[in-house]
GROMACS .gro file of N, CA, C and O in nm:
model
  548
    1CYS      N    1  12.146 -18.151  -5.258
    1CYS     CA    2  12.164 -18.243  -5.368
    1CYS      C    3  12.314 -18.264  -5.390
    1CYS      O    4  12.387 -18.171  -5.419
    2ASP      N    5  12.357 -18.386  -5.373
    2ASP     CA    6  12.499 -18.418  -5.390
    2ASP      C    7  12.543 -18.415  -5.536
    2ASP      O    8  12.655 -18.380  -5.566
    3LYS      N    9  12.454 -18.454  -5.623
    3LYS     CA   10  12.491 -18.468  -5.763
    3LYS      C   11  12.372 -18.435  -5.851
    3LYS      O   12  12.261 -18.484  -5.829
    4LEU      N   13  12.395 -18.353  -5.952
    4LEU     CA   14  12.289 -18.325  -6.049
    4LEU      C   15  12.274 -18.445  -6.142
    4LEU      O   16  12.373 -18.503  -6.185
    5PRO      N   17  12.151 -18.483  -6.173
    5PRO     CA   18  12.132 -18.595  -6.266
    5PRO      C   19  12.185 -18.559  -6.404
    5PRO      O   20  12.176 -18.444  -6.448
    6THR      N   21  12.240 -18.657  -6.471
    6THR     CA   22  12.292 -18.635  -6.606
    6THR      C   23  12.215 -18.721  -6.705
    6THR      O   24  12.169 -18.830  -6.672
    7ILE      N   25  12.204 -18.669  -6.827
    7ILE     CA   26  12.138 -18.742  -6.936
    7ILE      C   27  12.245 -18.792  -7.032
    7ILE      O   28  12.351 -18.730  -7.045
    8VAL      N   29  12.220 -18.904  -7.096
    8VAL     CA   30  12.318 -18.961  -7.189
    8VAL      C   31  12.343 -18.866  -7.306
    8VAL      O   32  12.253 -18.794  -7.350
    9SER      N   33  12.465 -18.867  -7.355
    9SER     CA   34  12.497 -18.796  -7.478
    9SER      C   35  12.453 -18.884  -7.596
    9SER      O   36  12.415 -19.001  -7.577
   10VAL      N   37  12.460 -18.830  -7.715
   10VAL     CA   38  12.425 -18.909  -7.834
   10VAL      C   39  12.517 -19.031  -7.843
   10VAL      O   40  12.471 -19.143  -7.867
   11LYS      N   41  12.645 -19.010  -7.821
   11LYS     CA   42  12.741 -19.121  -7.827
   11LYS      C   43  12.709 -19.226  -7.722
   11LYS      O   44  12.710 -19.346  -7.751
   12GLU      N   45  12.678 -19.183  -7.599
   12GLU     CA   46  12.643 -19.279  -7.493
   12GLU      C   47  12.513 -19.352  -7.526
   12GLU      O   48  12.501 -19.473  -7.501
   13MET      N   49  12.416 -19.281  -7.582
   13MET     CA   50  12.289 -19.344  -7.620
   13MET      C   51  12.314 -19.454  -7.722
   13MET      O   52  12.265 -19.566  -7.707
   14LEU      N   53  12.391 -19.423  -7.825
   14LEU     CA   54  12.419 -19.522  -7.929
   14LEU      C   55  12.499 -19.639  -7.874
   14LEU      O   56  12.477 -19.755  -7.912
   15THR      N   57  12.590 -19.612  -7.780
   15THR     CA   58  12.668 -19.719  -7.717
   15THR      C   59  12.576 -19.812  -7.637
   15THR      O   60  12.590 -19.935  -7.644
   16ILE      N   61  12.481 -19.754  -7.564
   16ILE     CA   62  12.387 -19.836  -7.487
   16ILE      C   63  12.305 -19.925  -7.580
   16ILE      O   64  12.286 -20.043  -7.552
   17TYR      N   65  12.259 -19.870  -7.691
   17TYR     CA   66  12.185 -19.953  -7.787
   17TYR      C   67  12.272 -20.065  -7.842
   17TYR      O   68  12.228 -20.179  -7.851
   18MET      N   69  12.396 -20.035  -7.877
   18MET     CA   70  12.486 -20.138  -7.929
   18MET      C   71  12.508 -20.247  -7.824
   18MET      O   72  12.500 -20.366  -7.854
   19LEU      N   73  12.532 -20.207  -7.700
   19LEU     CA   74  12.553 -20.305  -7.593
   19LEU      C   75  12.427 -20.387  -7.568
   19LEU      O   76  12.434 -20.509  -7.544
   20TYR      N   77  12.311 -20.324  -7.574
   20TYR     CA   78  12.185 -20.395  -7.553
   20TYR      C   79  12.162 -20.500  -7.662
   20TYR      O   80  12.134 -20.616  -7.633
   21TYR      N   81  12.175 -20.460  -7.787
   21TYR     CA   82  12.146 -20.551  -7.898
   21TYR      C   83  12.253 -20.659  -7.916
   21TYR      O   84  12.229 -20.758  -7.983
   22THR      N   85  12.369 -20.642  -7.853
   22THR     CA   86  12.471 -20.748  -7.856
   22THR      C   87  12.468 -20.833  -7.729
   22THR      O   88  12.545 -20.928  -7.716
   23GLY      N   89  12.380 -20.799  -7.634
   23GLY     CA   90  12.366 -20.876  -7.511
   23GLY      C   91  12.467 -20.842  -7.403
   23GLY      O   92  12.473 -20.911  -7.301
   24LEU      N   93  12.544 -20.738  -7.421
   24LEU     CA   94  12.649 -20.704  -7.325
   24LEU      C   95  12.608 -20.600  -7.222
   24LEU      O   96  12.679 -20.579  -7.123
   25LEU      N   97  12.495 -20.534  -7.240
   25LEU     CA   98  12.456 -20.424  -7.152
   25LEU      C   99  12.449 -20.462  -7.004
   25LEU      O  100  12.495 -20.385  -6.920
   26PRO      N  101  12.398 -20.580  -6.967
   26PRO     CA  102  12.391 -20.612  -6.824
   26PRO      C  103  12.528 -20.613  -6.755
   26PRO      O  104  12.536 -20.603  -6.633
   27PHE      N  105  12.635 -20.625  -6.831
   27PHE     CA  106  12.768 -20.635  -6.773
   27PHE      C  107  12.844 -20.502  -6.774
   27PHE      O  108  12.960 -20.498  -6.733
   28CYS      N  109  12.780 -20.396  -6.821
   28CYS     CA  110  12.847 -20.267  -6.837
   28CYS      C  111  12.787 -20.161  -6.744
   28CYS      O  112  12.667 -20.159  -6.723
   29LYS      N  113  12.874 -20.075  -6.694
   29LYS     CA  114  12.831 -19.965  -6.610
   29LYS      C  115  12.781 -19.850  -6.697
   29LYS      O  116  12.839 -19.821  -6.802
   30ILE      N  117  12.675 -19.785  -6.653
   30ILE     CA  118  12.623 -19.667  -6.720
   30ILE      C  119  12.640 -19.550  -6.624
   30ILE      O  120  12.593 -19.556  -6.510
   31LYS      N  121  12.705 -19.444  -6.670
   31LYS     CA  122  12.734 -19.331  -6.582
   31LYS      C  123  12.617 -19.235  -6.568
   31LYS      O  124  12.601 -19.173  -6.464
   32ALA      N  125  12.536 -19.221  -6.671
   32ALA     CA  126  12.428 -19.123  -6.671
   32ALA      C  127  12.310 -19.171  -6.586
   32ALA      O  128  12.294 -19.290  -6.559
   33ASP      N  129  12.227 -19.076  -6.545
   33ASP     CA  130  12.109 -19.106  -6.464
   33ASP      C  131  11.981 -19.112  -6.548
   33ASP      O  132  11.882 -19.171  -6.507
   34ILE      N  133  11.985 -19.048  -6.664
   34ILE     CA  134  11.866 -19.037  -6.750
   34ILE      C  135  11.900 -19.088  -6.889
   34ILE      O  136  12.000 -19.048  -6.948
   35PHE      N  137  11.816 -19.177  -6.939
   35PHE     CA  138  11.831 -19.224  -7.076
   35PHE      C  139  11.728 -19.148  -7.160
   35PHE      O  140  11.608 -19.170  -7.148
   36GLY      N  141  11.776 -19.055  -7.239
   36GLY     CA  142  11.689 -18.977  -7.325
   36GLY      C  143  11.712 -19.015  -7.470
   36GLY      O  144  11.825 -19.034  -7.512
   37TRP      N  145  11.603 -19.028  -7.542
   37TRP     CA  146  11.615 -19.061  -7.685
   37TRP      C  147  11.511 -18.985  -7.765
   37TRP      O  148  11.407 -18.948  -7.713
   38PRO      N  149  11.542 -18.959  -7.893
   38PRO     CA  150  11.455 -18.873  -7.975
   38PRO      C  151  11.332 -18.946  -8.026
   38PRO      O  152  11.339 -19.062  -8.068
   39SER      N  153  11.220 -18.876  -8.024
   39SER     CA  154  11.099 -18.931  -8.085
   39SER      C  155  11.081 -18.878  -8.226
   39SER      O  156  10.995 -18.925  -8.299
   40ASP      N  157  11.162 -18.779  -8.262
   40ASP     CA  158  11.148 -18.721  -8.395
   40ASP      C  159  11.239 -18.792  -8.495
   40ASP      O  160  11.310 -18.887  -8.461
   41LYS      N  161  11.235 -18.747  -8.617
   41LYS     CA  162  11.302 -18.814  -8.728
   41LYS      C  163  11.454 -18.820  -8.711
   41LYS      O  164  11.518 -18.721  -8.679
   42VAL      N  165  11.508 -18.940  -8.732
   42VAL     CA  166  11.652 -18.959  -8.736
   42VAL      C  167  11.686 -19.001  -8.878
   42VAL      O  168  11.636 -19.101  -8.928
   43ASP      N  169  11.769 -18.920  -8.943
   43ASP     CA  170  11.811 -18.950  -9.080
   43ASP      C  171  11.962 -18.932  -9.092
   43ASP      O  172  12.030 -18.898  -8.994
   44ALA      N  173  12.016 -18.956  -9.211
   44ALA     CA  174  12.161 -18.951  -9.232
   44ALA      C  175  12.220 -18.815  -9.198
   44ALA      O  176  12.327 -18.806  -9.136
   45GLU      N  177  12.151 -18.710  -9.233
   45GLU     CA  178  12.200 -18.575  -9.203
   45GLU      C  179  12.212 -18.552  -9.052
   45GLU      O  180  12.312 -18.498  -9.004
   46ARG      N  181  12.111 -18.593  -8.979
   46ARG     CA  182  12.113 -18.576  -8.833
   46ARG      C  183  12.222 -18.662  -8.771
   46ARG      O  184  12.291 -18.620  -8.677
   47ILE      N  185  12.237 -18.784  -8.821
   47ILE     CA  186  12.341 -18.873  -8.769
   47ILE      C  187  12.479 -18.810  -8.790
   47ILE      O  188  12.560 -18.805  -8.697
   48LYS      N  189  12.502 -18.761  -8.909
   48LYS     CA  190  12.632 -18.698  -8.939
   48LYS      C  191  12.656 -18.579  -8.847
   48LYS      O  192  12.764 -18.565  -8.788
   49HIS      N  193  12.556 -18.495  -8.830
   49HIS     CA  194  12.569 -18.377  -8.743
   49HIS      C  195  12.597 -18.416  -8.599
   49HIS      O  196  12.687 -18.362  -8.534
   50ASN      N  197  12.520 -18.511  -8.546
   50ASN     CA  198  12.533 -18.549  -8.405
   50ASN      C  199  12.663 -18.623  -8.375
   50ASN      O  200  12.705 -18.627  -8.260
   51LEU      N  201  12.723 -18.682  -8.476
   51LEU     CA  202  12.849 -18.752  -8.455
   51LEU      C  203  12.968 -18.669  -8.501
   51LEU      O  204  13.074 -18.721  -8.533
   52GLY      N  205  12.950 -18.539  -8.506
   52GLY     CA  206  13.060 -18.448  -8.533
   52GLY      C  207  13.096 -18.429  -8.678
   52GLY      O  208  13.199 -18.370  -8.709
   53GLY      N  209  13.015 -18.480  -8.771
   53GLY     CA  210  13.041 -18.460  -8.913
   53GLY      C  211  13.161 -18.535  -8.965
   53GLY      O  212  13.208 -18.509  -9.076
   54LYS      N  213  13.212 -18.631  -8.889
   54LYS     CA  214  13.335 -18.699  -8.926
   54LYS      C  215  13.315 -18.826  -9.009
   54LYS      O  216  13.408 -18.877  -9.067
   55LEU      N  217  13.193 -18.877  -9.010
   55LEU     CA  218  13.168 -19.001  -9.083
   55LEU      C  219  13.138 -18.972  -9.229
   55LEU      O  220  13.072 -18.873  -9.262
   56PRO      N  221  13.182 -19.061  -9.318
   56PRO     CA  222  13.148 -19.045  -9.460
   56PRO      C  223  12.997 -19.056  -9.481
   56PRO      O  224  12.927 -19.122  -9.404
   57ASP      N  225  12.947 -18.990  -9.585
   57ASP     CA  226  12.804 -18.993  -9.616
   57ASP      C  227  12.752 -19.135  -9.630
   57ASP      O  228  12.640 -19.165  -9.590
   58SER      N  229  12.832 -19.225  -9.689
   58SER     CA  230  12.788 -19.363  -9.708
   58SER      C  231  12.764 -19.434  -9.575
   58SER      O  232  12.670 -19.512  -9.561
   59VAL      N  233  12.849 -19.405  -9.476
   59VAL     CA  234  12.832 -19.466  -9.343
   59VAL      C  235  12.706 -19.409  -9.276
   59VAL      O  236  12.628 -19.482  -9.216
   60CYS      N  237  12.686 -19.278  -9.290
   60CYS     CA  238  12.566 -19.215  -9.233
   60CYS      C  239  12.440 -19.271  -9.298
   60CYS      O  240  12.340 -19.293  -9.229
   61ALA      N  241  12.444 -19.294  -9.428
   61ALA     CA  242  12.329 -19.352  -9.498
   61ALA      C  243  12.302 -19.494  -9.448
   61ALA      O  244  12.186 -19.533  -9.429
   62ALA      N  245  12.408 -19.572  -9.426
   62ALA     CA  246  12.391 -19.708  -9.374
   62ALA      C  247  12.333 -19.705  -9.233
   62ALA      O  248  12.245 -19.784  -9.199
   63LEU      N  249  12.382 -19.611  -9.151
   63LEU     CA  250  12.328 -19.598  -9.016
   63LEU      C  251  12.182 -19.555  -9.019
   63LEU      O  252  12.102 -19.600  -8.936
   64GLU      N  253  12.145 -19.470  -9.115
   64GLU     CA  254  12.005 -19.430  -9.128
   64GLU      C  255  11.918 -19.552  -9.156
   64GLU      O  256  11.809 -19.567  -9.100
   65MET      N  257  11.966 -19.642  -9.240
   65MET     CA  258  11.889 -19.764  -9.270
   65MET      C  259  11.874 -19.850  -9.145
   65MET      O  260  11.771 -19.914  -9.125
   66ALA      N  261  11.976 -19.850  -9.058
   66ALA     CA  262  11.973 -19.935  -8.938
   66ALA      C  263  11.896 -19.872  -8.823
   66ALA      O  264  11.823 -19.941  -8.753
   67ILE      N  265  11.913 -19.741  -8.803
   67ILE     CA  266  11.854 -19.679  -8.683
   67ILE      C  267  11.763 -19.562  -8.714
   67ILE      O  268  11.714 -19.497  -8.622
   68GLY      N  269  11.738 -19.535  -8.841
   68GLY     CA  270  11.654 -19.421  -8.877
   68GLY      C  271  11.507 -19.448  -8.855
   68GLY      O  272  11.465 -19.559  -8.825
   69GLY      N  273  11.428 -19.345  -8.870
   69GLY     CA  274  11.284 -19.357  -8.856
   69GLY      C  275  11.225 -19.235  -8.789
   69GLY      O  276  11.296 -19.144  -8.749
   70ASN      N  277  11.093 -19.236  -8.778
   70ASN     CA  278  11.023 -19.123  -8.719
   70ASN      C  279  10.903 -19.174  -8.638
   70ASN      O  280  10.793 -19.177  -8.692
   71PRO      N  281  10.919 -19.216  -8.514
   71PRO     CA  282  11.043 -19.223  -8.439
   71PRO      C  283  11.125 -19.345  -8.479
   71PRO      O  284  11.071 -19.438  -8.540
   72PRO      N  285  11.252 -19.346  -8.444
   72PRO     CA  286  11.336 -19.460  -8.478
   72PRO      C  287  11.287 -19.586  -8.405
   72PRO      O  288  11.289 -19.592  -8.283
   73THR      N  289  11.240 -19.684  -8.480
   73THR     CA  290  11.181 -19.803  -8.417
   73THR      C  291  11.284 -19.884  -8.340
   73THR      O  292  11.249 -19.948  -8.241
   74VAL      N  293  11.409 -19.882  -8.383
   74VAL     CA  294  11.511 -19.957  -8.311
   74VAL      C  295  11.530 -19.901  -8.170
   74VAL      O  296  11.571 -19.972  -8.079
   75PHE      N  297  11.498 -19.773  -8.150
   75PHE     CA  298  11.511 -19.711  -8.019
   75PHE      C  299  11.394 -19.749  -7.928
   75PHE      O  300  11.405 -19.739  -7.807
   76ALA      N  301  11.282 -19.786  -7.985
   76ALA     CA  302  11.158 -19.804  -7.909
   76ALA      C  303  11.142 -19.947  -7.856
   76ALA      O  304  11.044 -20.014  -7.883
   77SER      N  305  11.237 -19.991  -7.777
   77SER     CA  306  11.232 -20.126  -7.721
   77SER      C  307  11.182 -20.123  -7.577
   77SER      O  308  11.255 -20.080  -7.487
   78PRO      N  309  11.059 -20.171  -7.554
   78PRO     CA  310  11.010 -20.175  -7.415
   78PRO      C  311  11.098 -20.258  -7.323
   78PRO      O  312  11.114 -20.225  -7.205
   79LEU      N  313  11.160 -20.365  -7.376
   79LEU     CA  314  11.248 -20.448  -7.292
   79LEU      C  315  11.372 -20.372  -7.248
   79LEU      O  316  11.415 -20.382  -7.133
   80LEU      N  317  11.431 -20.295  -7.340
   80LEU     CA  318  11.547 -20.214  -7.303
   80LEU      C  319  11.508 -20.110  -7.200
   80LEU      O  320  11.578 -20.091  -7.099
   81MET      N  321  11.395 -20.043  -7.222
   81MET     CA  322  11.353 -19.939  -7.128
   81MET      C  323  11.326 -19.999  -6.990
   81MET      O  324  11.361 -19.942  -6.888
   82SER      N  325  11.267 -20.118  -6.985
   82SER     CA  326  11.243 -20.186  -6.859
   82SER      C  327  11.376 -20.220  -6.790
   82SER      O  328  11.390 -20.199  -6.668
   83HIS      N  329  11.471 -20.269  -6.867
   83HIS     CA  330  11.604 -20.300  -6.812
   83HIS      C  331  11.668 -20.176  -6.751
   83HIS      O  332  11.720 -20.179  -6.639
   84LEU      N  333  11.662 -20.064  -6.824
   84LEU     CA  334  11.724 -19.941  -6.776
   84LEU      C  335  11.652 -19.888  -6.651
   84LEU      O  336  11.716 -19.841  -6.557
   85ARG      N  337  11.518 -19.897  -6.649
   85ARG     CA  338  11.443 -19.853  -6.530
   85ARG      C  339  11.481 -19.939  -6.409
   85ARG      O  340  11.498 -19.887  -6.298
   86LYS      N  341  11.498 -20.070  -6.429
   86LYS     CA  342  11.538 -20.158  -6.319
   86LYS      C  343  11.677 -20.121  -6.266
   86LYS      O  344  11.708 -20.147  -6.150
   87ARG      N  345  11.759 -20.061  -6.352
   87ARG     CA  346  11.892 -20.016  -6.311
   87ARG      C  347  11.886 -19.877  -6.248
   87ARG      O  348  11.989 -19.821  -6.213
   88GLY      N  349  11.766 -19.822  -6.234
   88GLY     CA  350  11.750 -19.694  -6.167
   88GLY      C  351  11.753 -19.573  -6.258
   88GLY      O  352  11.756 -19.460  -6.210
   89MET      N  353  11.751 -19.594  -6.388
   89MET     CA  354  11.755 -19.481  -6.481
   89MET      C  355  11.614 -19.433  -6.512
   89MET      O  356  11.521 -19.513  -6.525
   90ALA      N  357  11.600 -19.303  -6.525
   90ALA     CA  358  11.476 -19.245  -6.576
   90ALA      C  359  11.483 -19.254  -6.729
   90ALA      O  360  11.591 -19.248  -6.787
   91ILE      N  361  11.367 -19.268  -6.793
   91ILE     CA  362  11.359 -19.277  -6.938
   91ILE      C  363  11.283 -19.156  -6.989
   91ILE      O  364  11.165 -19.139  -6.957
   92HIS      N  365  11.349 -19.071  -7.066
   92HIS     CA  366  11.286 -18.951  -7.121
   92HIS      C  367  11.277 -18.962  -7.272
   92HIS      O  368  11.376 -18.989  -7.339
   93LEU      N  369  11.158 -18.942  -7.323
   93LEU     CA  370  11.138 -18.938  -7.468
   93LEU      C  371  11.135 -18.791  -7.508
   93LEU      O  372  11.056 -18.713  -7.455
   94LEU      N  373  11.223 -18.754  -7.599
   94LEU     CA  374  11.243 -18.615  -7.637
   94LEU      C  375  11.164 -18.580  -7.762
   94LEU      O  376  11.151 -18.662  -7.852
   95GLY      N  377  11.112 -18.460  -7.767
   95GLY     CA  378  11.041 -18.413  -7.886
   95GLY      C  379  10.902 -18.472  -7.903
   95GLY      O  380  10.858 -18.499  -8.013
   96VAL      N  381  10.832 -18.493  -7.793
   96VAL     CA  382  10.697 -18.548  -7.799
   96VAL      C  383  10.601 -18.432  -7.825
   96VAL      O  384  10.566 -18.357  -7.734
   97ASN      N  385  10.559 -18.422  -7.950
   97ASN     CA  386  10.475 -18.309  -7.994
   97ASN      C  387  10.345 -18.353  -8.059
   97ASN      O  388  10.280 -18.274  -8.126
   98SER      N  389  10.309 -18.481  -8.044
   98SER     CA  390  10.185 -18.529  -8.104
   98SER      C  391  10.129 -18.643  -8.019
   98SER      O  392  10.201 -18.704  -7.939
   99VAL      N  393  10.002 -18.672  -8.040
   99VAL     CA  394   9.937 -18.782  -7.969
   99VAL      C  395  10.007 -18.914  -8.003
   99VAL      O  396  10.025 -19.000  -7.916
  100GLU      N  397  10.050 -18.929  -8.128
  100GLU     CA  398  10.117 -19.053  -8.170
  100GLU      C  399  10.249 -19.073  -8.094
  100GLU      O  400  10.279 -19.184  -8.050
  101LYS      N  401  10.324 -18.965  -8.077
  101LYS     CA  402  10.452 -18.976  -8.005
  101LYS      C  403  10.428 -19.000  -7.856
  101LYS      O  404  10.504 -19.071  -7.791
  102LEU      N  405  10.321 -18.944  -7.804
  102LEU     CA  406  10.284 -18.968  -7.665
  102LEU      C  407  10.248 -19.115  -7.646
  102LEU      O  408  10.283 -19.176  -7.545
  103ALA      N  409  10.181 -19.174  -7.744
  103ALA     CA  410  10.148 -19.317  -7.739
  103ALA      C  411  10.275 -19.402  -7.739
  103ALA      O  412  10.283 -19.504  -7.669
  104VAL      N  413  10.376 -19.362  -7.816
  104VAL     CA  414  10.504 -19.434  -7.817
  104VAL      C  415  10.567 -19.427  -7.678
  104VAL      O  416  10.616 -19.528  -7.626
  105ALA      N  417  10.564 -19.309  -7.616
  105ALA     CA  418  10.622 -19.293  -7.483
  105ALA      C  419  10.555 -19.387  -7.383
  105ALA      O  420  10.623 -19.450  -7.300
  106THR      N  421  10.425 -19.397  -7.390
  106THR     CA  422  10.351 -19.486  -7.300
  106THR      C  423  10.384 -19.632  -7.329
  106THR      O  424  10.410 -19.709  -7.238
  107LYS      N  425  10.389 -19.667  -7.457
  107LYS     CA  426  10.416 -19.806  -7.497
  107LYS      C  427  10.552 -19.855  -7.450
  107LYS      O  428  10.566 -19.968  -7.405
  108VAL      N  429  10.654 -19.770  -7.461
  108VAL     CA  430  10.789 -19.814  -7.425
  108VAL      C  431  10.819 -19.798  -7.276
  108VAL      O  432  10.920 -19.846  -7.228
  109GLY      N  433  10.733 -19.731  -7.204
  109GLY     CA  434  10.753 -19.716  -7.061
  109GLY      C  435  10.839 -19.597  -7.022
  109GLY      O  436  10.915 -19.603  -6.926
  110ALA      N  437  10.827 -19.487  -7.097
  110ALA     CA  438  10.900 -19.366  -7.061
  110ALA      C  439  10.853 -19.315  -6.925
  110ALA      O  440  10.736 -19.330  -6.890
  111THR      N  441  10.944 -19.256  -6.850
  111THR     CA  442  10.908 -19.199  -6.721
  111THR      C  443  10.880 -19.050  -6.733
  111THR      O  444  10.825 -18.990  -6.641
  112ALA      N  445  10.921 -18.988  -6.845
  112ALA     CA  446  10.895 -18.847  -6.869
  112ALA      C  447  10.900 -18.819  -7.018
  112ALA      O  448  10.962 -18.895  -7.094
  113VAL      N  449  10.834 -18.713  -7.059
  113VAL     CA  450  10.839 -18.669  -7.198
  113VAL      C  451  10.876 -18.521  -7.201
  113VAL      O  452  10.842 -18.447  -7.110
  114LEU      N  453  10.947 -18.483  -7.304
  114LEU     CA  454  10.982 -18.343  -7.325
  114LEU      C  455  10.917 -18.298  -7.454
  114LEU      O  456  10.914 -18.375  -7.552
  115THR      N  457  10.865 -18.176  -7.455
  115THR     CA  458  10.790 -18.128  -7.570
  115THR      C  459  10.830 -17.985  -7.605
  115THR      O  460  10.883 -17.913  -7.520
  116ASP      N  461  10.801 -17.947  -7.727
  116ASP     CA  462  10.814 -17.809  -7.771
  116ASP      C  463  10.679 -17.739  -7.763
  116ASP      O  464  10.668 -17.623  -7.801
  117ARG      N  465  10.577 -17.811  -7.717
  117ARG     CA  466  10.440 -17.760  -7.712
  117ARG      C  467  10.385 -17.771  -7.569
  117ARG      O  468  10.300 -17.855  -7.541
  118PRO      N  469  10.433 -17.688  -7.477
  118PRO     CA  470  10.392 -17.702  -7.336
  118PRO      C  471  10.242 -17.685  -7.312
  118PRO      O  472  10.186 -17.754  -7.228
  119ALA      N  473  10.176 -17.596  -7.385
  119ALA     CA  474  10.031 -17.578  -7.363
  119ALA      C  475   9.956 -17.705  -7.405
  119ALA      O  476   9.864 -17.749  -7.335
  120TRP      N  477   9.996 -17.763  -7.516
  120TRP     CA  478   9.934 -17.889  -7.562
  120TRP      C  479   9.959 -17.999  -7.459
  120TRP      O  480   9.868 -18.074  -7.424
  121MET      N  481  10.084 -18.009  -7.410
  121MET     CA  482  10.117 -18.113  -7.313
  121MET      C  483  10.038 -18.093  -7.183
  121MET      O  484   9.992 -18.190  -7.123
  122ALA      N  485  10.018 -17.968  -7.143
  122ALA     CA  486   9.938 -17.941  -7.023
  122ALA      C  487   9.794 -17.990  -7.044
  122ALA      O  488   9.734 -18.046  -6.951
  123SER      N  489   9.740 -17.973  -7.164
  123SER     CA  490   9.604 -18.022  -7.190
  123SER      C  491   9.601 -18.175  -7.189
  123SER      O  492   9.504 -18.235  -7.144
  124MET      N  493   9.708 -18.239  -7.238
  124MET     CA  494   9.716 -18.385  -7.235
  124MET      C  495   9.720 -18.434  -7.090
  124MET      O  496   9.654 -18.531  -7.055
  125ARG      N  497   9.793 -18.362  -7.007
  125ARG     CA  498   9.802 -18.398  -6.865
  125ARG      C  499   9.666 -18.381  -6.798
  125ARG      O  500   9.621 -18.468  -6.722
  126LYS      N  501   9.599 -18.269  -6.827
  126LYS     CA  502   9.467 -18.242  -6.769
  126LYS      C  503   9.367 -18.350  -6.809
  126LYS      O  504   9.282 -18.390  -6.729
  127ASP      N  505   9.379 -18.400  -6.933
  127ASP     CA  506   9.290 -18.505  -6.982
  127ASP      C  507   9.329 -18.645  -6.934
  127ASP      O  508   9.266 -18.744  -6.972
  128GLY      N  509   9.438 -18.655  -6.855
  128GLY     CA  510   9.481 -18.785  -6.803
  128GLY      C  511   9.562 -18.866  -6.901
  128GLY      O  512   9.586 -18.985  -6.877
  129ARG      N  513   9.607 -18.806  -7.010
  129ARG     CA  514   9.678 -18.881  -7.113
  129ARG      C  515   9.822 -18.910  -7.076
  129ARG      O  516   9.891 -18.983  -7.145
  130LEU      N  517   9.871 -18.853  -6.964
  130LEU     CA  518  10.007 -18.882  -6.918
  130LEU      C  519  10.008 -18.990  -6.810
  130LEU      O  520  10.114 -19.031  -6.765
  131ASP      N  521   9.890 -19.034  -6.769
  131ASP     CA  522   9.880 -19.132  -6.661
  131ASP      C  523   9.945 -19.265  -6.695
  131ASP      O  524   9.982 -19.340  -6.606
  132GLY      N  525   9.960 -19.295  -6.823
  132GLY     CA  526  10.018 -19.423  -6.865
  132GLY      C  527  10.169 -19.427  -6.863
  132GLY      O  528  10.227 -19.532  -6.886
  133LEU      N  529  10.233 -19.314  -6.834
  133LEU     CA  530  10.378 -19.315  -6.828
  133LEU      C  531  10.426 -19.395  -6.708
  133LEU      O  532  10.359 -19.399  -6.604
  134ALA      N  533  10.540 -19.461  -6.723
  134ALA     CA  534  10.595 -19.542  -6.614
  134ALA      C  535  10.636 -19.454  -6.497
  134ALA      O  536  10.667 -19.336  -6.516
  135LYS      N  537  10.638 -19.510  -6.383
  135LYS     CA  538  10.683 -19.438  -6.264
  135LYS      C  539  10.834 -19.449  -6.253
  135LYS      O  540  10.890 -19.556  -6.271
  136ALA      N  541  10.900 -19.338  -6.224
  136ALA     CA  542  11.045 -19.338  -6.205
  136ALA      C  543  11.079 -19.416  -6.080
  136ALA      O  544  11.003 -19.416  -5.983
  137THR      N  545  11.193 -19.483  -6.084
  137THR     CA  546  11.234 -19.563  -5.967
  137THR      C  547  11.319 -19.481  -5.873
  137THR      O  548  11.370 -19.380  -5.905
   0.00000   0.00000   0.00000
């Protein structure tokens, strides 16, 4: 293996979303191999923590209004995920611990899911519930 695959950082993930929603993403290089995004709750506290605690609370609250949710709906764009897969990126949905989150992964075209509940995920796989995930390119 010449190179270990890398997953986007929080900053890179947010940059990709900004570039996508402004229409600039097709013109920009992405260094990471895996686009991973959270399926669990994103709120002002998490935003502040993930961005190093440097933003004022008011900015974090505004960002929560724009990108918050459980899962964050702004992150769940099937068109963005399709674009990234066409560019050769794997799409990983993080924190998939329920049937509802697994449905989101299937809907957006995730190529893999990560869970805190491996026994549950194994039963989902045995039942064929992972068959709807997109194939990695």
